[in-house]
Short mmCIF file of C-alpha atoms and ligand atoms in Angstrom, two decimals:
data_model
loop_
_atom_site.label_atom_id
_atom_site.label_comp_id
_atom_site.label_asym_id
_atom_site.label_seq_id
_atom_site.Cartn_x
_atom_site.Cartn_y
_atom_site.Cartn_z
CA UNK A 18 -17.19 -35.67 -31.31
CA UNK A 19 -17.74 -32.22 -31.97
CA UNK A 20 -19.52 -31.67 -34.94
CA UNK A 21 -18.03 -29.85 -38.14
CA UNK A 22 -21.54 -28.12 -38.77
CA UNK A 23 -21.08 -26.33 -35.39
CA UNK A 24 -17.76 -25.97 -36.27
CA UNK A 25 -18.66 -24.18 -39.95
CA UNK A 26 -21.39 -22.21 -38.31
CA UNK A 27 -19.22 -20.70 -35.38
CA UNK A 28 -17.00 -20.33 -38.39
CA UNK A 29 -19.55 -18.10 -40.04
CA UNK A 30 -20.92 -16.40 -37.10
CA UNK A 31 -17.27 -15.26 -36.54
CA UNK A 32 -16.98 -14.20 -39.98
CA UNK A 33 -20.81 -11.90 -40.89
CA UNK A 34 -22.65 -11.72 -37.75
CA UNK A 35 -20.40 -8.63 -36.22
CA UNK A 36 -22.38 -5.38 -35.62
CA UNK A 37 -22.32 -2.50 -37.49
CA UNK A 38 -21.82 -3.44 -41.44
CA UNK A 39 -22.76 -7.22 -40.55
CA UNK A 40 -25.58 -9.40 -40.28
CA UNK A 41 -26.12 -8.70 -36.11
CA UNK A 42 -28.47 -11.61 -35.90
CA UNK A 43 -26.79 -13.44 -33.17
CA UNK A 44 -26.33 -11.29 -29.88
CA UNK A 45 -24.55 -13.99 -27.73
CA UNK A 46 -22.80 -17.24 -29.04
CA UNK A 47 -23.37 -19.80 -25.79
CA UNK A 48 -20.03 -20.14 -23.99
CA UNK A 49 -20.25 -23.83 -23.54
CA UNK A 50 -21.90 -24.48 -27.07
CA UNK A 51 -18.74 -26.93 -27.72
CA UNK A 52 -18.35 -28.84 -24.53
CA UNK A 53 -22.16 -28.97 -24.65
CA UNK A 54 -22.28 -30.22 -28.40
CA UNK A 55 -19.65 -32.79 -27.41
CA UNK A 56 -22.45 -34.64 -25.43
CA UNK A 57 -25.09 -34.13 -27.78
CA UNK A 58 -27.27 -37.17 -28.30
CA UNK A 59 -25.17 -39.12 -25.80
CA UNK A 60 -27.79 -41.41 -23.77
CA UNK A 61 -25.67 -41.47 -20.88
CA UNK A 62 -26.17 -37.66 -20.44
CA UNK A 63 -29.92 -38.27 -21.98
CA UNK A 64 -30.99 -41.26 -20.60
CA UNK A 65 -34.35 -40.37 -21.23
CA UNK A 66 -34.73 -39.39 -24.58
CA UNK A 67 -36.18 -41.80 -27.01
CA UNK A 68 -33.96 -41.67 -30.18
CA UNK A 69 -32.13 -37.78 -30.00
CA UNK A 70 -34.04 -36.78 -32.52
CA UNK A 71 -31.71 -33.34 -33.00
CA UNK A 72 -28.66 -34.75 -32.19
CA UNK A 73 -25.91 -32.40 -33.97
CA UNK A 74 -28.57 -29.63 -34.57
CA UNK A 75 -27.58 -26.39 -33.97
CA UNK A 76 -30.55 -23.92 -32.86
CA UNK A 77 -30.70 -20.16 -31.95
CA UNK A 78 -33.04 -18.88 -29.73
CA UNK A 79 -34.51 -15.49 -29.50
CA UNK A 80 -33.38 -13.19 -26.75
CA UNK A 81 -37.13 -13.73 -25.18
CA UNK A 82 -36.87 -16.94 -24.34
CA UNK A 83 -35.05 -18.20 -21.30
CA UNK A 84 -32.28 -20.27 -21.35
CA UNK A 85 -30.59 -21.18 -18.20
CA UNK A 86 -27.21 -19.07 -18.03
CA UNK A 87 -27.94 -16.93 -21.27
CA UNK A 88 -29.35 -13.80 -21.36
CA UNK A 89 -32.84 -12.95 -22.21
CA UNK A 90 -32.18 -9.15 -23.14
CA UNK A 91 -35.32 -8.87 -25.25
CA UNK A 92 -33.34 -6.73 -27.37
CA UNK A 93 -33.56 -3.74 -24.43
CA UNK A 94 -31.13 -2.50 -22.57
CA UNK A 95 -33.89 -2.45 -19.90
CA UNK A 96 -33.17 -6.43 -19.46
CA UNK A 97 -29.24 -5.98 -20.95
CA UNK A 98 -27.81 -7.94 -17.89
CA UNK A 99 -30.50 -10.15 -17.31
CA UNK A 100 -28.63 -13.75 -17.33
CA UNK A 101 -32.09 -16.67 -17.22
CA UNK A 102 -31.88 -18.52 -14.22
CA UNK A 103 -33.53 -21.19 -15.83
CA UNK A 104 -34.97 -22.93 -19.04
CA UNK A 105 -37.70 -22.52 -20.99
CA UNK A 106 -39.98 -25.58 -21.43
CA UNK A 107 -39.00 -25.08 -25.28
CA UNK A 108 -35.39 -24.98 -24.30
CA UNK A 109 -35.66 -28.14 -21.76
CA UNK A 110 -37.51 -30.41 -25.00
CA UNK A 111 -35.05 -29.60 -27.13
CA UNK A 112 -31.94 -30.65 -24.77
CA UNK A 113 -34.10 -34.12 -24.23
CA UNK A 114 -33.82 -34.62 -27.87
CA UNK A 115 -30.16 -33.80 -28.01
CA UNK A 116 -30.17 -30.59 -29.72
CA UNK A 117 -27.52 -27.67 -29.12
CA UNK A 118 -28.01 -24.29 -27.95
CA UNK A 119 -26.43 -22.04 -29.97
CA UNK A 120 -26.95 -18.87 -28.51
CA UNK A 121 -29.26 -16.06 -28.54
CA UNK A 122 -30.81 -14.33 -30.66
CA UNK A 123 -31.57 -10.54 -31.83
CA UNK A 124 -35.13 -9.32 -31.42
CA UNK A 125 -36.74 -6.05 -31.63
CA UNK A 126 -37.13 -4.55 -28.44
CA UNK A 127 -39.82 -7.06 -26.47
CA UNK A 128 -41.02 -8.17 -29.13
CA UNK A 129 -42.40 -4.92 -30.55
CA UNK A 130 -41.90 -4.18 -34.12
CA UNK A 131 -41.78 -5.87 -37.76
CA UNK A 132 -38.73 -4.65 -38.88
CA UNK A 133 -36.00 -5.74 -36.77
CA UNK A 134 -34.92 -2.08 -36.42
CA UNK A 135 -35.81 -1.48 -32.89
CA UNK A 136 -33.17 -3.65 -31.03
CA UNK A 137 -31.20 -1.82 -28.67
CA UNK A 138 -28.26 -3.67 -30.04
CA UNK A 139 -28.45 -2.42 -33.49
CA UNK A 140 -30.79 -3.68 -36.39
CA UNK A 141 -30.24 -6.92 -37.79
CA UNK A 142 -29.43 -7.01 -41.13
CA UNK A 143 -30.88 -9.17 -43.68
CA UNK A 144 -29.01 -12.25 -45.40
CA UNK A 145 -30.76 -12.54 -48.60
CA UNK A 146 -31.95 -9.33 -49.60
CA UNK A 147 -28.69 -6.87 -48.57
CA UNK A 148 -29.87 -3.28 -47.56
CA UNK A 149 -33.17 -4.21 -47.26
CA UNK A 150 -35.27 -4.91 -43.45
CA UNK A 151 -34.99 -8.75 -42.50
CA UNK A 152 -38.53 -7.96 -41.19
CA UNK A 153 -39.40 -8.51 -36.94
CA UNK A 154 -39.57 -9.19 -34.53
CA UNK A 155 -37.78 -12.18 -34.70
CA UNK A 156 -35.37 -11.02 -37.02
CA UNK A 157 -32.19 -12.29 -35.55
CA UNK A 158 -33.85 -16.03 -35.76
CA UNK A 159 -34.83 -16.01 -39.35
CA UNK A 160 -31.82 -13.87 -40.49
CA UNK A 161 -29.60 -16.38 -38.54
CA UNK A 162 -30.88 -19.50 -40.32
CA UNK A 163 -30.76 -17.79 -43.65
CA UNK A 164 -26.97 -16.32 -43.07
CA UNK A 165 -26.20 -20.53 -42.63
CA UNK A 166 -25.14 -19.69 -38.44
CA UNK A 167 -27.43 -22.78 -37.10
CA UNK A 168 -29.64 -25.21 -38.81
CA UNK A 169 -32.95 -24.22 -36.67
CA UNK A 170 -34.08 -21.05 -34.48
CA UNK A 171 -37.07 -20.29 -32.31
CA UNK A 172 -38.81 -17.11 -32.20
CA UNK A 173 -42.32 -15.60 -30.54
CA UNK A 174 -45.10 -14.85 -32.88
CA UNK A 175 -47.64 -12.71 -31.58
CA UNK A 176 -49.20 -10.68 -34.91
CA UNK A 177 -46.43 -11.79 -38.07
CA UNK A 178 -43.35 -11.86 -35.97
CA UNK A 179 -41.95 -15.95 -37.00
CA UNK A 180 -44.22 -15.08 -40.26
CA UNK A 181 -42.76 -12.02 -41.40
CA UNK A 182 -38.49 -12.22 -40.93
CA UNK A 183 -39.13 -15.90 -42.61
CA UNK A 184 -40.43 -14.08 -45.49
CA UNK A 185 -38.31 -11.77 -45.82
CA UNK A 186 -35.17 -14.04 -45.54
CA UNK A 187 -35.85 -16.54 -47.95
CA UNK A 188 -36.85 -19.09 -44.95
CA UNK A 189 -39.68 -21.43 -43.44
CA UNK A 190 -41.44 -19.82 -40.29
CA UNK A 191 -44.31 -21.13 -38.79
CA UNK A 192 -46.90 -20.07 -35.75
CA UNK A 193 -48.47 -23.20 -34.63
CA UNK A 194 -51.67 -23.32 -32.97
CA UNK A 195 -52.24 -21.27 -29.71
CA UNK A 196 -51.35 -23.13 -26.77
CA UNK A 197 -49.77 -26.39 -28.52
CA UNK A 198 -46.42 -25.53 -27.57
CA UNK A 199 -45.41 -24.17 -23.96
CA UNK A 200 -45.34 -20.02 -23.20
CA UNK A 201 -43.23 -21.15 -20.05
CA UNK A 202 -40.11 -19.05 -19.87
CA UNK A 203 -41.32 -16.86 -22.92
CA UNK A 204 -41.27 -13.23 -21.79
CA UNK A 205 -44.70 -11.75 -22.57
CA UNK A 206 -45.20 -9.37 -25.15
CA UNK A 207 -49.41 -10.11 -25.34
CA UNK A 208 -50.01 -13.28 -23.76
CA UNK A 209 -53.72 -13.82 -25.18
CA UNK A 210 -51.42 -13.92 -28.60
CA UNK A 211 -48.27 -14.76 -28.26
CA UNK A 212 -47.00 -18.25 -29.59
CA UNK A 213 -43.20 -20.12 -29.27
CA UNK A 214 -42.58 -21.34 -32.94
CA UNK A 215 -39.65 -22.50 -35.41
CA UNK A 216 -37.85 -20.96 -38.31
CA UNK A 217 -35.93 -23.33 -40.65
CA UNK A 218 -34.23 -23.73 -44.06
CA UNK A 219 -37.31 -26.24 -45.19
CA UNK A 220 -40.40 -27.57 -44.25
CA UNK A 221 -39.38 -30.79 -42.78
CA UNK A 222 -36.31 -29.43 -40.67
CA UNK A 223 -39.20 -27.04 -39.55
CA UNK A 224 -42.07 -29.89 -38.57
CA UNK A 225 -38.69 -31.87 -36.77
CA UNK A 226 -38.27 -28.93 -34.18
CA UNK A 227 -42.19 -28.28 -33.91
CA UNK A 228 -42.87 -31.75 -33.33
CA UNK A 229 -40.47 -31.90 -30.65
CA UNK A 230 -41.29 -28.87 -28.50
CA UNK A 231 -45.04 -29.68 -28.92
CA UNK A 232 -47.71 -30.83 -25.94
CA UNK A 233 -49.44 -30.02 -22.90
CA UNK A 234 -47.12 -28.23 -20.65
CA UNK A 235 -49.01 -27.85 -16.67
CA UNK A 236 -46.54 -25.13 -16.51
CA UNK A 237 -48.56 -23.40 -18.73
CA UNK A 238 -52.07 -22.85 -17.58
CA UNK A 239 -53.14 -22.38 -21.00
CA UNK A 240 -51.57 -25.17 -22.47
CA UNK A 241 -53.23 -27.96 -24.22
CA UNK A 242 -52.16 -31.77 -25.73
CA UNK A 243 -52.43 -31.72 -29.18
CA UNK A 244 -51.85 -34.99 -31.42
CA UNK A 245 -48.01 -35.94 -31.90
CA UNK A 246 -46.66 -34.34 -35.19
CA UNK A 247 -46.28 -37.64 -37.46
CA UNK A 248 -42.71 -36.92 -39.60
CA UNK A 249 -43.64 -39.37 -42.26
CA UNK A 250 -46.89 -37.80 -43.20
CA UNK A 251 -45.20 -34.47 -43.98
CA UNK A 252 -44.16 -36.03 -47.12
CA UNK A 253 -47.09 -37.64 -47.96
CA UNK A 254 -49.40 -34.85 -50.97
CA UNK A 255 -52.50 -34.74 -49.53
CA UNK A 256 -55.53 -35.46 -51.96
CA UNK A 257 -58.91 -34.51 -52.30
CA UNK A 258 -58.20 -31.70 -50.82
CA UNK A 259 -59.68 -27.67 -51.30
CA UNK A 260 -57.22 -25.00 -51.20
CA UNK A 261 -58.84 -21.23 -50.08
CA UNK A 262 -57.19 -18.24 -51.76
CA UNK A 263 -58.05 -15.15 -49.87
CA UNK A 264 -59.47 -12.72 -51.36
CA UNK A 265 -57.39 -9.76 -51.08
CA UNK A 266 -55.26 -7.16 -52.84
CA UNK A 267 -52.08 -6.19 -52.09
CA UNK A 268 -49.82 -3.63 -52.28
CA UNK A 269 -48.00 -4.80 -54.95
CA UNK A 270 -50.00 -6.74 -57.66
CA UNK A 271 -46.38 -8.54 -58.10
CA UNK A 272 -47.02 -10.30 -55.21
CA UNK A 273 -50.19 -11.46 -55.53
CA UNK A 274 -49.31 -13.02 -58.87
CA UNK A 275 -46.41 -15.09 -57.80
CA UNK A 276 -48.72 -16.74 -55.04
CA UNK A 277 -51.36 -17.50 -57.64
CA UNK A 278 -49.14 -18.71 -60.07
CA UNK A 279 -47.49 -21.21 -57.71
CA UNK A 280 -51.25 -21.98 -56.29
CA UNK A 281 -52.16 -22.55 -59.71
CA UNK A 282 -48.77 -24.93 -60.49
CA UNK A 283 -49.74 -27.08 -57.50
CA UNK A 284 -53.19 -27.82 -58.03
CA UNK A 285 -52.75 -28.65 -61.67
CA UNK A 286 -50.11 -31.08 -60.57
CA UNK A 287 -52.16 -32.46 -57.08
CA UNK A 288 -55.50 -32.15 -58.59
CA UNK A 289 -56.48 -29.66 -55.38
CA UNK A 290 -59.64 -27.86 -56.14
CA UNK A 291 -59.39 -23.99 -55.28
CA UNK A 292 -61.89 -21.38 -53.80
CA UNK A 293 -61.86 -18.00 -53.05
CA UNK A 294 -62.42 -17.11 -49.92
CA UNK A 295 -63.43 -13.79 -48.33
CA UNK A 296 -63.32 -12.94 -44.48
CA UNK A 297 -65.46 -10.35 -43.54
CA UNK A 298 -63.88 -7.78 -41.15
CA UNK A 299 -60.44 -8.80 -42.03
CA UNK A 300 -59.92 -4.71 -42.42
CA UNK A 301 -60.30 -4.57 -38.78
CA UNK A 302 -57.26 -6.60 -37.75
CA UNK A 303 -54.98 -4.37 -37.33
CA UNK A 304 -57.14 -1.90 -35.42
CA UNK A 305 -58.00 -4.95 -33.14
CA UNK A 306 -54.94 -6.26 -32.50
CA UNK A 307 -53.17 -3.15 -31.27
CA UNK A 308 -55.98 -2.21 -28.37
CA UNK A 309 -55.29 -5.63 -26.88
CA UNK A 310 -51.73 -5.82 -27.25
CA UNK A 311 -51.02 -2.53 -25.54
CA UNK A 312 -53.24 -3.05 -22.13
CA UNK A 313 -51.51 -6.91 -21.90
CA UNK A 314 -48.34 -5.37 -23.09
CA UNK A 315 -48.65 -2.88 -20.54
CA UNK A 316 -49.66 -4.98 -17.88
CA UNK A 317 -46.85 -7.41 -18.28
CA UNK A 318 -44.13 -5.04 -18.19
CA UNK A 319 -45.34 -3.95 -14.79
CA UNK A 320 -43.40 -6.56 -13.22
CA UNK A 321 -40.07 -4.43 -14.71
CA UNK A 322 -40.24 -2.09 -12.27
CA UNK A 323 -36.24 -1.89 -11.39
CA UNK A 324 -36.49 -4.21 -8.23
CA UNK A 325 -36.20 -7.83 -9.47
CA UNK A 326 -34.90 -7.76 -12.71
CA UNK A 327 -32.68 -5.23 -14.59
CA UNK A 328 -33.67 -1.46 -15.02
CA UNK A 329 -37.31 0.20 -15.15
CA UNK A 330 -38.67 -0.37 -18.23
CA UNK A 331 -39.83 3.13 -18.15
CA UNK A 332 -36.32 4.38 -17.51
CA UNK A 333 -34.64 2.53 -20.17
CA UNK A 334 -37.01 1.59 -23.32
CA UNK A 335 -37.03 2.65 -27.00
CA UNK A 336 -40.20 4.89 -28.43
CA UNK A 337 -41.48 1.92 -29.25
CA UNK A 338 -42.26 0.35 -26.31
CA UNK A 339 -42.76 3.58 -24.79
CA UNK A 340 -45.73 4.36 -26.83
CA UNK A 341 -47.08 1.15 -26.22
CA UNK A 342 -46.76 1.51 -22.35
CA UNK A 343 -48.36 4.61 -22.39
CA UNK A 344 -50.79 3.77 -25.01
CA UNK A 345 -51.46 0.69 -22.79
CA UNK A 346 -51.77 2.40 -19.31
CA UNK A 347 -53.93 5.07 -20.55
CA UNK A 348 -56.72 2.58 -22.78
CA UNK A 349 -56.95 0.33 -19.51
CA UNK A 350 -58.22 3.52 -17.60
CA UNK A 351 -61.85 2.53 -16.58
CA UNK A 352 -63.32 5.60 -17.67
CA UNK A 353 -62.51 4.10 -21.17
CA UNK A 354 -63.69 0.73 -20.49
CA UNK A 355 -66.13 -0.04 -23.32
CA UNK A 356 -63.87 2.06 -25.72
CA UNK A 357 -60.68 0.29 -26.58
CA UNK A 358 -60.16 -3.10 -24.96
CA UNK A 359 -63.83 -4.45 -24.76
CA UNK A 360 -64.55 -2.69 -28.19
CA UNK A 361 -61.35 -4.58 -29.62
CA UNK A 362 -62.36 -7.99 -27.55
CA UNK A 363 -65.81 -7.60 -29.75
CA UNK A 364 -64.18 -7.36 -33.04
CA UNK A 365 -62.00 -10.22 -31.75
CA UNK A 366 -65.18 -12.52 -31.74
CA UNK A 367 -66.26 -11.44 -35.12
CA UNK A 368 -63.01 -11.91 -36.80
CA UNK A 369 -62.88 -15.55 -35.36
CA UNK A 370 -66.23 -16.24 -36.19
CA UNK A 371 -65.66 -14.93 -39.68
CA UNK A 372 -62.26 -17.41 -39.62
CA UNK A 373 -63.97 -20.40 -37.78
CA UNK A 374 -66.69 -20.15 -40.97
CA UNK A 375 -64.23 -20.35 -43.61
CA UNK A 376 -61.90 -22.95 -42.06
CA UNK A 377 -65.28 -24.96 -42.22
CA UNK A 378 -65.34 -24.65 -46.40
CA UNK A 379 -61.76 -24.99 -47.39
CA UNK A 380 -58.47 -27.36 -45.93
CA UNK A 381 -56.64 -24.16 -46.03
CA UNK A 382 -56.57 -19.94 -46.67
CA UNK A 383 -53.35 -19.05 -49.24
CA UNK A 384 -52.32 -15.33 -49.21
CA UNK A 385 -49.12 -13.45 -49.04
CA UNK A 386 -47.01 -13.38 -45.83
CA UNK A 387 -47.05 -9.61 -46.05
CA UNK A 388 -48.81 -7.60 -48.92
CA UNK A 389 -45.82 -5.04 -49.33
CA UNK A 390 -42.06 -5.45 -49.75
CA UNK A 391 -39.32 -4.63 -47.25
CA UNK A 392 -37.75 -1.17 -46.47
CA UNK A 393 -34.69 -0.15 -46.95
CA UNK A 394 -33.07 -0.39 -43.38
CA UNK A 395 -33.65 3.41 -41.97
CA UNK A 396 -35.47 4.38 -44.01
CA UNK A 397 -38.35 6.40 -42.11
CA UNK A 398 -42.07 5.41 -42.25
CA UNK A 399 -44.42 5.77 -40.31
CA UNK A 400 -46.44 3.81 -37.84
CA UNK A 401 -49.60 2.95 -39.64
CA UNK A 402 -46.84 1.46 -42.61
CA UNK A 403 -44.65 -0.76 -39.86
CA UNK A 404 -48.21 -1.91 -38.38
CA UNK A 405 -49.66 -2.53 -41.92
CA UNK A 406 -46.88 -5.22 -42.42
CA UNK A 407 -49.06 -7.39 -40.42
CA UNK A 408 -52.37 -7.02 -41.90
CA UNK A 409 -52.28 -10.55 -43.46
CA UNK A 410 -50.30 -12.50 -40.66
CA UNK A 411 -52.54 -10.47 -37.61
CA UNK A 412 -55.79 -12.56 -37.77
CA UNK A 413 -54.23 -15.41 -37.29
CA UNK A 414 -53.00 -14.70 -33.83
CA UNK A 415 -56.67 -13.36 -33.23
CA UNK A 416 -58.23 -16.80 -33.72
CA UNK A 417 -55.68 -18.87 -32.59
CA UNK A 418 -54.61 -21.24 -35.44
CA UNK A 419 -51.60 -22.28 -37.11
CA UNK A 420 -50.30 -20.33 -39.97
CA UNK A 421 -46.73 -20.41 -41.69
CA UNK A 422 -44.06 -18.83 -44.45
CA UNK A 423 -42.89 -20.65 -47.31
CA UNK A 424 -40.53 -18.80 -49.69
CA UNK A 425 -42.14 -19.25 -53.27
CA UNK A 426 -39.77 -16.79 -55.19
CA UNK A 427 -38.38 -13.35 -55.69
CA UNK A 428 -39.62 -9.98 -56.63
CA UNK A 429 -36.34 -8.17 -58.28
CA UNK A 430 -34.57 -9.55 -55.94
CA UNK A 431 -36.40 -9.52 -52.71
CA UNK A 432 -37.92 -12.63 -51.03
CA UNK A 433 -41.80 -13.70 -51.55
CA UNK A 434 -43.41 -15.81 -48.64
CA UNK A 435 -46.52 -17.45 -49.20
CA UNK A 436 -48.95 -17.56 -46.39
CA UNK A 437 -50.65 -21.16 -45.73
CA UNK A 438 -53.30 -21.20 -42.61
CA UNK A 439 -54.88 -24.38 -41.45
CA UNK A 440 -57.57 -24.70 -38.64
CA UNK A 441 -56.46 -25.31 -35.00
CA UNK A 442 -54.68 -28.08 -34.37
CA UNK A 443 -54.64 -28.81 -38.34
CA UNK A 444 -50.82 -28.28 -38.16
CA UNK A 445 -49.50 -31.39 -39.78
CA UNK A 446 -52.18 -30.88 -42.44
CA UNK A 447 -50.79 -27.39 -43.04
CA UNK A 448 -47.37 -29.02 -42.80
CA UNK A 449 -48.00 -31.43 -45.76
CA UNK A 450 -49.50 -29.19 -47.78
CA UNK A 451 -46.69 -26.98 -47.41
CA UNK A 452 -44.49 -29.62 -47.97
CA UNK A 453 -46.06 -30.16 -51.52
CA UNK A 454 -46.02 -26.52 -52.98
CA UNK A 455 -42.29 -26.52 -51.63
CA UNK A 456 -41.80 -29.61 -53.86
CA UNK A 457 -42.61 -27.95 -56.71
CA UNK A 458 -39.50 -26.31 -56.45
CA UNK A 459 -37.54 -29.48 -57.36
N1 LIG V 2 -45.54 -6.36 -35.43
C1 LIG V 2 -46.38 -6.78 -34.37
C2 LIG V 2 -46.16 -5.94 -33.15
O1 LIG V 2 -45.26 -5.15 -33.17
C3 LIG V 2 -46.16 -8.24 -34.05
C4 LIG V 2 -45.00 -8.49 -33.21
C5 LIG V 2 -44.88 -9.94 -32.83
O2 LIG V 2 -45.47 -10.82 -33.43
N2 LIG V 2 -44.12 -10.18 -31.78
O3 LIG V 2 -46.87 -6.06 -32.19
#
């Protein structure tokens, strides 16, 4: 039986998604999504899943990710006809378990961006605050779950990108810890950074999908076990615990009172003791992060050379990715070897110390998602304001622990996510805790 929640989504989809004065966050609706629903959770066509545990769920996946027959445009015309010859690791978990395959969907282009702007297929639009940026790159995955077109979504996280559209749409997002889940069949934006992880309308639909395309992948040379996700616990407050608030201003002191006030609401309820906590060279995250994405970026995309798949990259990008390229190929010059990429590879080690430190004093570091509100989609800024989106979401991806976005309210009218970061492999902590502020909500 065909499920009426596909049903109501393709429904949807049919009705807001179209390009132009519509949502755009799906790019390609799966051909066989109903024939392949049909089976769903079936154990003669899954004989060796242990309980389907996504039967009937309905998940888009961002155009970066390979799923066997779809395409994996990236969001470029560079890789527009580019149909996946096979699945992801992500994509092949989540089939074990019964779930459906929605379609694909709208990035910016590679990966590159915070906005969702710089798709070649148009911007994507977001659900929940109309007119404003659904923040990138995975834009078409967050917007997607918050426009009600699937239940679930994966996107790529490599500074804010899972972080940042879940915040801005009103969703969950999280970035688990580096190397938990499998890169395999994730196109590359920076591979010392990026990170496969799940968007969702709560906290436990979230920790269901993570906990299913989690573990040690030898597909993935980088790829480690981690302990199984235990559903359960989610629910379970944690006690005893400290909660770290960074210590940081934002753009808008709006923001950075609706965080404390919901910090404050759950540790008088929980009895969580609070600390501040500062991280020294947190400044310097940005200005890090860019030096090392540009030389992998740059080095990745040499494989898109207009022989094996699609057109050159060079012959078909946005600015973007253009400046990134260039900005890539000419910092990975040796003549500027100490300058860039081993300068930014030092203040790598610093910030991770600085992280490594404070993850030793508190069971968690509270901020904002992102210390400014949305744009208005095209409006111009410039690049230093797209890049300072990330300046709270960036370190993160530097030391290689889990982080996610929990909506905690609205500033006139615009989505608020609150930042919670646990220590590596601390995921189903950060999960629970999670779990509790979003009670508060009732
Ligand atoms: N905004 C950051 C960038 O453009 C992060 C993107 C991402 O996480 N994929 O590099």
């Amino acid at each position: 039986m065909v499920s009426e929640n596909l049903k109501n989504y393709l429904k949807e989809i049919e009705k807001n998604n179209k390009k132009g004065k519509k949502i755009n966050a799906i790019l390609e609706v799966n051909p066989n999504v109903l024939k392949e629903a049909k089976k769903s959770g079936h154990r003669s066509v899954y004989p060796k899943i242990s309980g389907a545990k996504l039967a009937g769920k309905v998940i888009a996946v961002k155009a970066n990710i390979n799923v066997k027959g779809l395409h994996a445009s990236c969001g470029s015309k560079v890789l527009e006809d580019y149909k996946a010859g096979y699945d992801a690791e992500v994509i092949k978990r989540i089939k074990d378990e019964g779930g459906i395959i929605l379609g694909m969907a709208n990035c910016d282009e590679f990966a590159c961006g915070s906005s969702g702007e710089t798709s070649a297929f148009g911007p994507t639009k977001n659900p929940a605050a109309p007119g404003f940026v659904p923040g990138g790159s995975s834009s078409g995955s967050a917007a997607a779950v918050s426009a009600d077109f699937c239940d679930l979504s994966l996107g790529s996280d490599t500074g804010c990108s899972i972080r940042l559209p879940a915040s801005f749409c009103n969703v969950v997002g999280i970035k688990p810890t580096y190397s938990s889940v499998s890169r395999y069949g994730l196109i590359d934006l920076s591979m010392s950074l990026d990170q496969i992880g799940v968007i969702a309308k709560n906290v436990s639909d979230a920790a269901l999908l993570l906990s299913v395309i989690r573990g040690k992948d030898e597909k993935d040379s980088i790829s480690q076990e981690s302990e199984k996700i235990n559903l359960s616990e989610i629910e379970k407050t944690p006690t005893g615990i400290t909660v770290g608030v960074l210590d940081f201003e934002s753009k808008d002191k709006k923001i950075d009172d609706l965080i404390e006030e919901k910090i404050e609401e759950a540790v008088k309820k929980y009895g969580w003791k609070v600390r501040k906590v500062k991280i020294n060279y947190l400044d310097l995250a940005i200005a890090t992060y860019y030096p090392l994405v540009y030389v992998e970026f740059f080095s990745a995309t040499r494989r898109l050379d207009g022989r094996r798949y699609g057109k050159k990259i060079e012959d078909a990008a946005g600015p973007e990715v253009m400046r990134r390229i260039l900005g890539g190929s000419e910092i990975s010059k040796a003549e500027h070897h100490d300058r860039y990429y081993h300068l930014a590879l030092k203040a790598k080690k610093l910030i991770e110390e600085e992280l490594e430190k404070a993850f030793g004093k508190v069971d968690c570091i509270i901020s904002p998602v992102c210390p400014k509100l949305p744009h208005k989609i095209g409006e111009s800024i410039s690049v230093e304001d797209m890049y300072a989106y990330d300046a709270l979401t960036i370190p993160y991806n530097l030391y290689g622990n889990c982080a996610l976005s929990l909506p905690v309210g609205k500033i006139d009218g615009i989505p608020v996510g609150m930042q919670v970061a646990c220590d590596k492999f601390e995921d189903e902590k950060m999960l629970r805790i999670a779990r509790s502020i979003e009670k508060l909500r009732g």
